[in-house]
Each structure stands twice: as structure tokens, then as C-alpha cells.
Amino acid sequence: MTQMMECNERLNIVQAKIAKAANLAQRNAEDVRLMAISKTRSADEIRPLLDTGHRLYGENRVQEAAAKWPALRDAYDDVEVHLVGQLQSNKAEDAVQLFDAIHSLDRASLIKALAKAMDKLDRRVPCFLQVNIGEESQKGGCAIGDIPGLLESARSAGIEVVGLMGVPPSEVNPAPYFALLAKLAKDNDLTGLSMGMSGDFESAIKLGATHVRVGTALFGARS
Ligand SMILES: *Cc1c(COP(=O)(O)O)cnc(C)c1O
């Protein structure tokens, strides 16, 4: 019961902050989807949030998601799980089977592998093109200059790209990076913007985020 109350409280706080940020930006809060990032959390830790009625989740690893979500999907209706972590081409088929959207499309070889998996499984999974907005070598995402070519390849392979995803460098003001990602999306006629985490989702919303990826603010610190 306490776990449930704590969970409800955290969710209410995050939702209130989303509403406030949207309001300040003269946006509709319903246009911002809250994705609960449940990586490293056990099914027991996730269930209280599912019990509140929250239905959109994000995971960063295929294997971990495969171990947790099939049973949770059986137990709760209308669950949506998105992949937000880097994807190896040899796990493309598992990813297409497991996830309702993929936020980490970032290279031609992965486009090929995903297109093949989607054809084979006859299941189309919408994708976000991940952009390495801070030009950081340790992070996933394509170079800004590669966006048009990758969008073209994805489309001709039958993959629906619904938006851009980005993770700004840590320890600096993320706002200019969010603004950059928003501009790139606009320039490429994409409406989805997956940006903003626990520490910066309000700023992301002010700059146009449609999907915020929030872990610790909902579940507490990861061990
Ligand atoms: C872990 C993770 C998040 C959530 O981070 P928090 O700081 O816990 O909110 C968001 N996006 C990605 C890609 C992540 O890997």
C-alpha cells in the first residue's frame, strides 16, 4: 500500500510538472506523452505504476524487456513499451516483436535489419531517428548531416519514422540541444520529438517534446 501511495505521489508530481511546463509553452499537456523508463526495475517495482493506470513504458535493453514485459502485458491491458536504448542489428527481430516503437534508429545497417525483421514478422513498428545532437562519440545517434539520407533509406525500406530522439550532453544546459533537435525535426517535416529525462523534461517540453523519458523521478534512484 505504501509503495502504491509513493508511486502515485511521484506520478502526480511529474504530471503536474508536465502540465505546468506545457501551459507555460502554450501547449496542450495531452500532446506530451510521459514514458516511464523502467530499465533496471523489477516487475514488482513496475506493477504499482501499472496499477495507477499508467500505460506507457520505456526500456533500454532487449533482453531485459523480454524477461519482464510479456508477463506484464498478459496481466495488464493496453500496455505500450518503447525501446530507448541502442539496438544491435542481430536483435532487430526480438525488438520488432517486443516493442511498440523504437527510439534508437541511427544507422543504415539497422534500417536494413529492422526492415527485414518487420517484413518477416509482418509487424510495422514506428521508429524515431536518434540524433547525436552533442556530437559525443560514446553516445548513439546519427550525425546531423546524415538525417536526410537515413530518413530516405528508412522510408524506402517501409519503416515509418515518426520523429527524432536525442540525449543532450550531461552537465551542460540542455535547452540549446533540445532547440536544435526541434529545429531538425521541423526542417525534416517530422512531428515527434523524444527528448527530456528526469532532470530536464520541463525544459524539453517548453521546446516541443512530444515524448519525455522519465525514470528516476517516477521510480526513485537506480541502484
Ligand atoms: C535511463 C534513460 C532515461 C531516463 O533517465 P532518468 O534520468 O532516470 O529519468 C531516458 N532516456 C534514456 C535513453 C535512458 O537510457
PDB file of C-alpha atoms in Angstrom, residues 111-198:
ATOM      1  CA  ILE A 111      17.402   0.177 -41.017  1.00  0.00           C
ATOM      2  CA  LYS A 112      18.129  -2.853 -43.165  1.00  0.00           C
ATOM      3  CA  ALA A 113      17.891  -5.287 -40.252  1.00  0.00           C
ATOM      4  CA  LEU A 114      14.681  -3.751 -38.909  1.00  0.00           C
ATOM      5  CA  ALA A 115      13.025  -3.645 -42.315  1.00  0.00           C
ATOM      6  CA  LYS A 116      13.845  -7.321 -42.808  1.00  0.00           C
ATOM      7  CA  ALA A 117      12.500  -8.206 -39.348  1.00  0.00           C
ATOM      8  CA  MET A 118       9.299  -6.186 -39.886  1.00  0.00           C
ATOM      9  CA  ASP A 119       8.700  -7.888 -43.228  1.00  0.00           C
ATOM     10  CA  LYS A 120       9.329 -11.329 -41.769  1.00  0.00           C
ATOM     11  CA  LEU A 121       7.074 -10.798 -38.742  1.00  0.00           C
ATOM     12  CA  ASP A 122       4.552  -8.756 -40.733  1.00  0.00           C
ATOM     13  CA  ARG A 123       4.569  -6.162 -37.973  1.00  0.00           C
ATOM     14  CA  ARG A 124       5.321  -2.470 -38.574  1.00  0.00           C
ATOM     15  CA  VAL A 125       6.922  -0.694 -35.629  1.00  0.00           C
ATOM     16  CA  PRO A 126       7.171   3.112 -35.797  1.00  0.00           C
ATOM     17  CA  CYS A 127      10.643   4.499 -35.201  1.00  0.00           C
ATOM     18  CA  PHE A 128      12.332   7.685 -34.051  1.00  0.00           C
ATOM     19  CA  LEU A 129      15.621   8.558 -35.683  1.00  0.00           C
ATOM     20  CA  GLN A 130      18.147   9.104 -32.899  1.00  0.00           C
ATOM     21  CA  VAL A 131      20.446  12.064 -33.487  1.00  0.00           C
ATOM     22  CA  ASN A 132      23.762  12.521 -31.709  1.00  0.00           C
ATOM     23  CA  ILE A 133      22.978  16.176 -31.007  1.00  0.00           C
ATOM     24  CA  GLY A 134      26.048  16.769 -28.841  1.00  0.00           C
ATOM     25  CA  GLU A 135      28.430  15.002 -31.227  1.00  0.00           C
ATOM     26  CA  GLU A 136      29.575  12.706 -28.409  1.00  0.00           C
ATOM     27  CA  SER A 137      31.399   9.586 -29.545  1.00  0.00           C
ATOM     28  CA  GLN A 138      30.199   7.477 -26.593  1.00  0.00           C
ATOM     29  CA  LYS A 139      26.545   8.093 -27.432  1.00  0.00           C
ATOM     30  CA  GLY A 140      24.346   6.509 -30.047  1.00  0.00           C
ATOM     31  CA  GLY A 141      22.651   8.529 -32.731  1.00  0.00           C
ATOM     32  CA  CYS A 142      23.461   9.605 -36.248  1.00  0.00           C
ATOM     33  CA  ALA A 143      25.357  12.714 -37.269  1.00  0.00           C
ATOM     34  CA  ILE A 144      23.163  15.694 -38.061  1.00  0.00           C
ATOM     35  CA  GLY A 145      24.305  15.634 -41.667  1.00  0.00           C
ATOM     36  CA  ASP A 146      23.115  12.046 -42.065  1.00  0.00           C
ATOM     37  CA  ILE A 147      19.488  12.732 -41.140  1.00  0.00           C
ATOM     38  CA  PRO A 148      18.057  13.280 -44.660  1.00  0.00           C
ATOM     39  CA  GLY A 149      19.780  10.220 -46.131  1.00  0.00           C
ATOM     40  CA  LEU A 150      18.714   7.938 -43.287  1.00  0.00           C
ATOM     41  CA  LEU A 151      15.119   9.196 -43.443  1.00  0.00           C
ATOM     42  CA  GLU A 152      15.091   8.458 -47.142  1.00  0.00           C
ATOM     43  CA  SER A 153      16.527   4.957 -46.624  1.00  0.00           C
ATOM     44  CA  ALA A 154      14.039   4.193 -43.855  1.00  0.00           C
ATOM     45  CA  ARG A 155      11.097   5.320 -45.954  1.00  0.00           C
ATOM     46  CA  SER A 156      12.135   3.356 -48.975  1.00  0.00           C
ATOM     47  CA  ALA A 157      12.560   0.293 -46.738  1.00  0.00           C
ATOM     48  CA  GLY A 158       8.976   0.747 -45.487  1.00  0.00           C
ATOM     49  CA  ILE A 159       9.871   1.959 -41.996  1.00  0.00           C
ATOM     50  CA  GLU A 160       7.724   4.748 -40.625  1.00  0.00           C
ATOM     51  CA  VAL A 161       9.870   7.397 -38.960  1.00  0.00           C
ATOM     52  CA  VAL A 162       7.643   9.429 -36.668  1.00  0.00           C
ATOM     53  CA  GLY A 163      10.179  11.774 -35.139  1.00  0.00           C
ATOM     54  CA  LEU A 164      13.636  12.484 -33.789  1.00  0.00           C
ATOM     55  CA  MET A 165      15.148  11.396 -30.494  1.00  0.00           C
ATOM     56  CA  GLY A 166      18.128  12.904 -28.716  1.00  0.00           C
ATOM     57  CA  VAL A 167      20.071  12.906 -25.465  1.00  0.00           C
ATOM     58  CA  PRO A 168      21.958  16.162 -24.783  1.00  0.00           C
ATOM     59  CA  PRO A 169      25.416  16.109 -23.187  1.00  0.00           C
ATOM     60  CA  SER A 170      25.254  15.903 -19.403  1.00  0.00           C
ATOM     61  CA  GLU A 171      26.447  18.699 -17.126  1.00  0.00           C
ATOM     62  CA  VAL A 172      25.531  21.482 -19.528  1.00  0.00           C
ATOM     63  CA  ASN A 173      22.334  23.421 -20.146  1.00  0.00           C
ATOM     64  CA  PRO A 174      20.284  21.055 -22.348  1.00  0.00           C
ATOM     65  CA  ALA A 175      17.998  23.756 -23.765  1.00  0.00           C
ATOM     66  CA  PRO A 176      20.110  24.639 -26.839  1.00  0.00           C
ATOM     67  CA  TYR A 177      20.280  20.935 -27.713  1.00  0.00           C
ATOM     68  CA  PHE A 178      16.531  20.500 -27.356  1.00  0.00           C
ATOM     69  CA  ALA A 179      16.027  23.578 -29.547  1.00  0.00           C
ATOM     70  CA  LEU A 180      18.404  22.136 -32.129  1.00  0.00           C
ATOM     71  CA  LEU A 181      16.595  18.775 -32.200  1.00  0.00           C
ATOM     72  CA  ALA A 182      13.261  20.574 -32.542  1.00  0.00           C
ATOM     73  CA  LYS A 183      14.576  22.593 -35.472  1.00  0.00           C
ATOM     74  CA  LEU A 184      15.951  19.486 -37.172  1.00  0.00           C
ATOM     75  CA  ALA A 185      12.581  17.751 -36.780  1.00  0.00           C
ATOM     76  CA  LYS A 186      10.778  20.746 -38.251  1.00  0.00           C
ATOM     77  CA  ASP A 187      13.224  21.011 -41.148  1.00  0.00           C
ATOM     78  CA  ASN A 188      12.523  17.363 -41.957  1.00  0.00           C
ATOM     79  CA  ASP A 189       8.733  17.560 -41.521  1.00  0.00           C
ATOM     80  CA  LEU A 190       8.730  15.258 -38.501  1.00  0.00           C
ATOM     81  CA  THR A 191       6.257  15.873 -35.681  1.00  0.00           C
ATOM     82  CA  GLY A 192       7.571  13.526 -32.974  1.00  0.00           C
ATOM     83  CA  LEU A 193      10.243  14.738 -30.555  1.00  0.00           C
ATOM     84  CA  SER A 194      11.543  12.243 -27.990  1.00  0.00           C
ATOM     85  CA  MET A 195      13.587  14.353 -25.588  1.00  0.00           C
ATOM     86  CA  GLY A 196      13.803  15.159 -21.889  1.00  0.00           C
ATOM     87  CA  MET A 197      14.573  12.942 -18.889  1.00  0.00           C
ATOM     88  CA  SER A 198      14.008  13.290 -15.119  1.00  0.00           C
TER      89      SER A 198
END
